[in-house]
Amino acid sequence: MHWFMFDFVPVELLHSIFDYLWTNEILNSFLNINDYLDNVIVNCSGSFLNFHSISRPLFDLICRRLRPNHVISLVLSDSNDTPGQCQLLFSRFSIEQFSHLRALTLINIDDDSESFFTGLDKIESLKFLEVTPKHYNRYLQIMPKLVRFVVKYEFVVYFESFIYITRIQLLHLRHSTLTNCSYFMLKDIFRYAPMLVSLNISIMFESREQIENFVTINHGKSPIHLISLSVSIDVFSGYNWSSVIISRNHVEQFLVHTPRLRQLELIVDCDGNNNLSYGDRWERFIVERLPRLRTFYFKFKLENVYRNEQTVLGHFHTPFWLDKHRPWFVAYDRQRSLLFTVPHFAHRSIAYSEMPVLPHSTTLPIEQHARLYNMITELTFDSIKNEPDYCYKEVEKLVLIGLEINRALIDLSRVQYLSVNSSSWSLDMIVQLIWYSMPCLHYLSFNCGLSLKYSNSIIPLEQIHILQMPFFAYSANNENFDWIQLFSRVERLSITVNSCHELAILIDQFNNISYASFTVNNYCINVRRNLWEPRITREWLVRNTRRLTTLDNNSFTCRFDNNNIFKVYLWIGEDCKQQTTLLNTRASKTNNCHYYLGENSTNNMINDIQGMFSNNLRANL
């Protein structure tokens, strides 16, 4: 007899599987398959919601099913691919309803008001807060109950600028990440957070005085109890940066107060003194001052280094640095004056004409060099060279510049992101390459002028879900091209258009897109026509597109950016009828898939399911 396999999976096992997934993944994958699974999902005790880059239909579906008092972890994003998401969510629920929330991540949120962050104080269970501000936010504060506090600015904040840290005891704070950290912030963290064990900071200096203040920040005080420390140092280029040199003495003055460190990461992105490359002195300092250190990663940009690789690496050929039980092997890039540990700081992106590391420029044993090639996830095919004795097996992003590609030396079946940067590649050639060699590809970007002439019968590329065409404006006969036949499953579209008229056509042709970004080109050949273009507003979009006309006002959000270049960002949902039809169709197709459960097949199926998932941050909650 044939049965649907999930009907035989115990509820406890399903709950265990769901513990490895975000709630939006659970709903998108398992909801409306059958009544049994629906009941299991509805009765899950906790929700882990990740709304970052989520499709609008799935967001609406979750909100209809959401019980905010069950949410444990929440990720919100007002990025360009989900504009207005935060305001939309809190128009349906109040922040106080998320009474059991433990972890909150806010990415580029539009609402930076004092009232929003004050409302977070009302959530007693909140222990983890991560914020990526859209701009400098003076209301952002560390709450005394937090265990983990993360602030990741995507832009430079000057050394004098700092987050307002309320001067109260932060007795629970154990982990913190602060990009563009200031002396004032760090001083308060060390003073008011005695339980801090993990710290990740980046600092940009403007003068020698600031460096001296920083490195002596804890002089005369008790040692810091940090176990893990990551420090990235740079100098603001607007000042006389050549007079600000980071030396080993600066670093040692700061580290001497952290004797309990087990893991250390040091990055010097500005010019560092040559004494940073003296491995024998580092060895002596670590043995005497950091006896518990087991992991040491560093990347130093050195000033005016004229020594060859053998001279620089000679300091790191001692048993201390070559200990196979420590990941402290070192490499030196003479061209960039970089000294760094491998494989931790090994290249992840490289051109095909280059090599990840030259054999004579690293202390890594020759038999382990293959690890460096396996760490390359982004490869640019710029030219064909003599065939080397290695193969790139882990490439996820492939960039095509030249017309030739050596398929024998790269596993194309693993490529997920293809960027075409040369107009030498015709659309025919790209489609054939994807169809026959790239089954995992889902992101396609044309970063060049592209003719849309297609000589063969169109092969639908149903695996392409993300399409980017920044040079679309220079193509010819765009309106007559059958986009939906070639890219029928595209959900995210980023494209340049010549006019508002083209924008409206594309919204209707790509009828499955949930996110769209349009750049309206004001400098194309037909300038006169653009002078008479209408002003694009939300009302104009509704009036001039068939798809948006059918939606109510709450089913899509938009953002307009008129800084230098006019851009339109759309986050598009579906009406209730379309959503119901979609779910019923998916449920019908799934229920027609039956599985025969013979001897031991249930156990094998369960093992396969468990192997599909990996753990995430909820283990820390």
PDB file of N, CA, C and O in Angstrom, residues 98-126:
ATOM      1  N   PHE A  98       5.269  40.713  21.644  1.00  0.00           N
ATOM      2  CA  PHE A  98       6.353  39.736  21.518  1.00  0.00           C
ATOM      3  C   PHE A  98       6.973  39.532  22.902  1.00  0.00           C
ATOM      4  O   PHE A  98       8.159  39.800  23.130  1.00  0.00           O
ATOM      5  N   SER A  99       6.171  39.026  23.796  1.00  0.00           N
ATOM      6  CA  SER A  99       6.523  38.994  25.219  1.00  0.00           C
ATOM      7  C   SER A  99       7.594  37.960  25.558  1.00  0.00           C
ATOM      8  O   SER A  99       8.216  38.046  26.617  1.00  0.00           O
ATOM      9  N   HIS A 100       7.808  36.958  24.684  1.00  0.00           N
ATOM     10  CA  HIS A 100       8.811  35.930  24.962  1.00  0.00           C
ATOM     11  C   HIS A 100      10.017  36.031  24.030  1.00  0.00           C
ATOM     12  O   HIS A 100      10.800  35.088  23.903  1.00  0.00           O
ATOM     13  N   LEU A 101      10.160  37.175  23.391  1.00  0.00           N
ATOM     14  CA  LEU A 101      11.259  37.374  22.446  1.00  0.00           C
ATOM     15  C   LEU A 101      12.596  37.397  23.182  1.00  0.00           C
ATOM     16  O   LEU A 101      12.783  38.152  24.136  1.00  0.00           O
ATOM     17  N   ARG A 102      13.535  36.565  22.720  1.00  0.00           N
ATOM     18  CA  ARG A 102      14.860  36.515  23.328  1.00  0.00           C
ATOM     19  C   ARG A 102      15.932  37.148  22.450  1.00  0.00           C
ATOM     20  O   ARG A 102      16.911  37.692  22.954  1.00  0.00           O
ATOM     21  N   ALA A 103      15.773  37.038  21.128  1.00  0.00           N
ATOM     22  CA  ALA A 103      16.801  37.545  20.201  1.00  0.00           C
ATOM     23  C   ALA A 103      16.137  38.395  19.132  1.00  0.00           C
ATOM     24  O   ALA A 103      15.159  37.975  18.515  1.00  0.00           O
ATOM     25  N   LEU A 104      16.676  39.593  18.905  1.00  0.00           N
ATOM     26  CA  LEU A 104      16.123  40.510  17.900  1.00  0.00           C
ATOM     27  C   LEU A 104      17.264  41.046  17.044  1.00  0.00           C
ATOM     28  O   LEU A 104      18.272  41.541  17.559  1.00  0.00           O
ATOM     29  N   THR A 105      17.094  40.946  15.713  1.00  0.00           N
ATOM     30  CA  THR A 105      18.046  41.496  14.759  1.00  0.00           C
ATOM     31  C   THR A 105      17.333  42.517  13.892  1.00  0.00           C
ATOM     32  O   THR A 105      16.299  42.213  13.292  1.00  0.00           O
ATOM     33  N   LEU A 106      17.870  43.732  13.822  1.00  0.00           N
ATOM     34  CA  LEU A 106      17.278  44.835  13.062  1.00  0.00           C
ATOM     35  C   LEU A 106      18.266  45.261  11.987  1.00  0.00           C
ATOM     36  O   LEU A 106      19.382  45.690  12.292  1.00  0.00           O
ATOM     37  N   ILE A 107      17.858  45.163  10.705  1.00  0.00           N
ATOM     38  CA  ILE A 107      18.740  45.450   9.583  1.00  0.00           C
ATOM     39  C   ILE A 107      18.189  46.652   8.808  1.00  0.00           C
ATOM     40  O   ILE A 107      17.098  46.587   8.240  1.00  0.00           O
ATOM     41  N   ASN A 108      18.942  47.746   8.827  1.00  0.00           N
ATOM     42  CA  ASN A 108      18.586  48.943   8.049  1.00  0.00           C
ATOM     43  C   ASN A 108      17.160  49.414   8.292  1.00  0.00           C
ATOM     44  O   ASN A 108      16.461  49.813   7.362  1.00  0.00           O
ATOM     45  N   ILE A 109      16.710  49.379   9.532  1.00  0.00           N
ATOM     46  CA  ILE A 109      15.323  49.747   9.795  1.00  0.00           C
ATOM     47  C   ILE A 109      15.118  51.239   9.568  1.00  0.00           C
ATOM     48  O   ILE A 109      15.973  52.066   9.839  1.00  0.00           O
ATOM     49  N   ASP A 110      13.907  51.584   9.055  1.00  0.00           N
ATOM     50  CA  ASP A 110      13.575  52.979   8.786  1.00  0.00           C
ATOM     51  C   ASP A 110      13.248  53.726  10.072  1.00  0.00           C
ATOM     52  O   ASP A 110      13.536  54.910  10.217  1.00  0.00           O
ATOM     53  N   ASP A 111      12.619  53.047  11.026  1.00  0.00           N
ATOM     54  CA  ASP A 111      12.173  53.689  12.257  1.00  0.00           C
ATOM     55  C   ASP A 111      13.341  53.767  13.233  1.00  0.00           C
ATOM     56  O   ASP A 111      13.695  52.795  13.880  1.00  0.00           O
ATOM     57  N   ASP A 112      13.929  54.971  13.329  1.00  0.00           N
ATOM     58  CA  ASP A 112      15.047  55.145  14.247  1.00  0.00           C
ATOM     59  C   ASP A 112      14.658  56.031  15.428  1.00  0.00           C
ATOM     60  O   ASP A 112      15.503  56.659  16.047  1.00  0.00           O
ATOM     61  N   SER A 113      13.370  56.096  15.720  1.00  0.00           N
ATOM     62  CA  SER A 113      12.893  56.992  16.760  1.00  0.00           C
ATOM     63  C   SER A 113      13.218  56.452  18.139  1.00  0.00           C
ATOM     64  O   SER A 113      13.434  55.259  18.344  1.00  0.00           O
ATOM     65  N   GLU A 114      13.213  57.357  19.093  1.00  0.00           N
ATOM     66  CA  GLU A 114      13.490  56.997  20.472  1.00  0.00           C
ATOM     67  C   GLU A 114      12.423  56.062  21.018  1.00  0.00           C
ATOM     68  O   GLU A 114      12.718  55.160  21.800  1.00  0.00           O
ATOM     69  N   SER A 115      11.180  56.240  20.560  1.00  0.00           N
ATOM     70  CA  SER A 115      10.070  55.436  21.077  1.00  0.00           C
ATOM     71  C   SER A 115      10.233  53.965  20.745  1.00  0.00           C
ATOM     72  O   SER A 115       9.897  53.095  21.545  1.00  0.00           O
ATOM     73  N   PHE A 116      10.795  53.670  19.570  1.00  0.00           N
ATOM     74  CA  PHE A 116      10.945  52.277  19.169  1.00  0.00           C
ATOM     75  C   PHE A 116      11.930  51.563  20.090  1.00  0.00           C
ATOM     76  O   PHE A 116      11.659  50.478  20.601  1.00  0.00           O
ATOM     77  N   PHE A 117      13.106  52.153  20.308  1.00  0.00           N
ATOM     78  CA  PHE A 117      14.114  51.501  21.134  1.00  0.00           C
ATOM     79  C   PHE A 117      13.728  51.516  22.608  1.00  0.00           C
ATOM     80  O   PHE A 117      14.105  50.626  23.359  1.00  0.00           O
ATOM     81  N   THR A 118      12.955  52.519  23.010  1.00  0.00           N
ATOM     82  CA  THR A 118      12.446  52.516  24.378  1.00  0.00           C
ATOM     83  C   THR A 118      11.483  51.365  24.587  1.00  0.00           C
ATOM     84  O   THR A 118      11.438  50.744  25.650  1.00  0.00           O
ATOM     85  N   GLY A 119      10.707  51.037  23.538  1.00  0.00           N
ATOM     86  CA  GLY A 119       9.763  49.922  23.633  1.00  0.00           C
ATOM     87  C   GLY A 119      10.433  48.585  23.854  1.00  0.00           C
ATOM     88  O   GLY A 119       9.836  47.671  24.428  1.00  0.00           O
ATOM     89  N   LEU A 120      11.684  48.458  23.434  1.00  0.00           N
ATOM     90  CA  LEU A 120      12.397  47.195  23.632  1.00  0.00           C
ATOM     91  C   LEU A 120      12.633  46.906  25.105  1.00  0.00           C
ATOM     92  O   LEU A 120      12.775  45.753  25.507  1.00  0.00           O
ATOM     93  N   ASP A 121      12.691  47.946  25.919  1.00  0.00           N
ATOM     94  CA  ASP A 121      12.886  47.750  27.365  1.00  0.00           C
ATOM     95  C   ASP A 121      11.731  46.994  28.002  1.00  0.00           C
ATOM     96  O   ASP A 121      11.882  46.404  29.074  1.00  0.00           O
ATOM     97  N   LYS A 122      10.582  47.014  27.340  1.00  0.00           N
ATOM     98  CA  LYS A 122       9.400  46.362  27.902  1.00  0.00           C
ATOM     99  C   LYS A 122       9.425  44.847  27.707  1.00  0.00           C
ATOM    100  O   LYS A 122       8.604  44.136  28.290  1.00  0.00           O
ATOM    101  N   ILE A 123      10.339  44.370  26.871  1.00  0.00           N
ATOM    102  CA  ILE A 123      10.441  42.929  26.623  1.00  0.00           C
ATOM    103  C   ILE A 123      11.460  42.359  27.597  1.00  0.00           C
ATOM    104  O   ILE A 123      12.677  42.411  27.376  1.00  0.00           O
ATOM    105  N   GLU A 124      10.975  41.797  28.696  1.00  0.00           N
ATOM    106  CA  GLU A 124      11.852  41.343  29.771  1.00  0.00           C
ATOM    107  C   GLU A 124      12.757  40.194  29.354  1.00  0.00           C
ATOM    108  O   GLU A 124      13.855  40.017  29.886  1.00  0.00           O
ATOM    109  N   SER A 125      12.296  39.387  28.393  1.00  0.00           N
ATOM    110  CA  SER A 125      13.053  38.184  28.015  1.00  0.00           C
ATOM    111  C   SER A 125      14.153  38.473  27.002  1.00  0.00           C
ATOM    112  O   SER A 125      14.957  37.595  26.692  1.00  0.00           O
ATOM    113  N   LEU A 126      14.235  39.700  26.456  1.00  0.00           N
ATOM    114  CA  LEU A 126      15.189  40.017  25.397  1.00  0.00           C
ATOM    115  C   LEU A 126      16.619  39.975  25.929  1.00  0.00           C
ATOM    116  O   LEU A 126      16.984  40.717  26.835  1.00  0.00           O
TER     117      LEU A 126
END
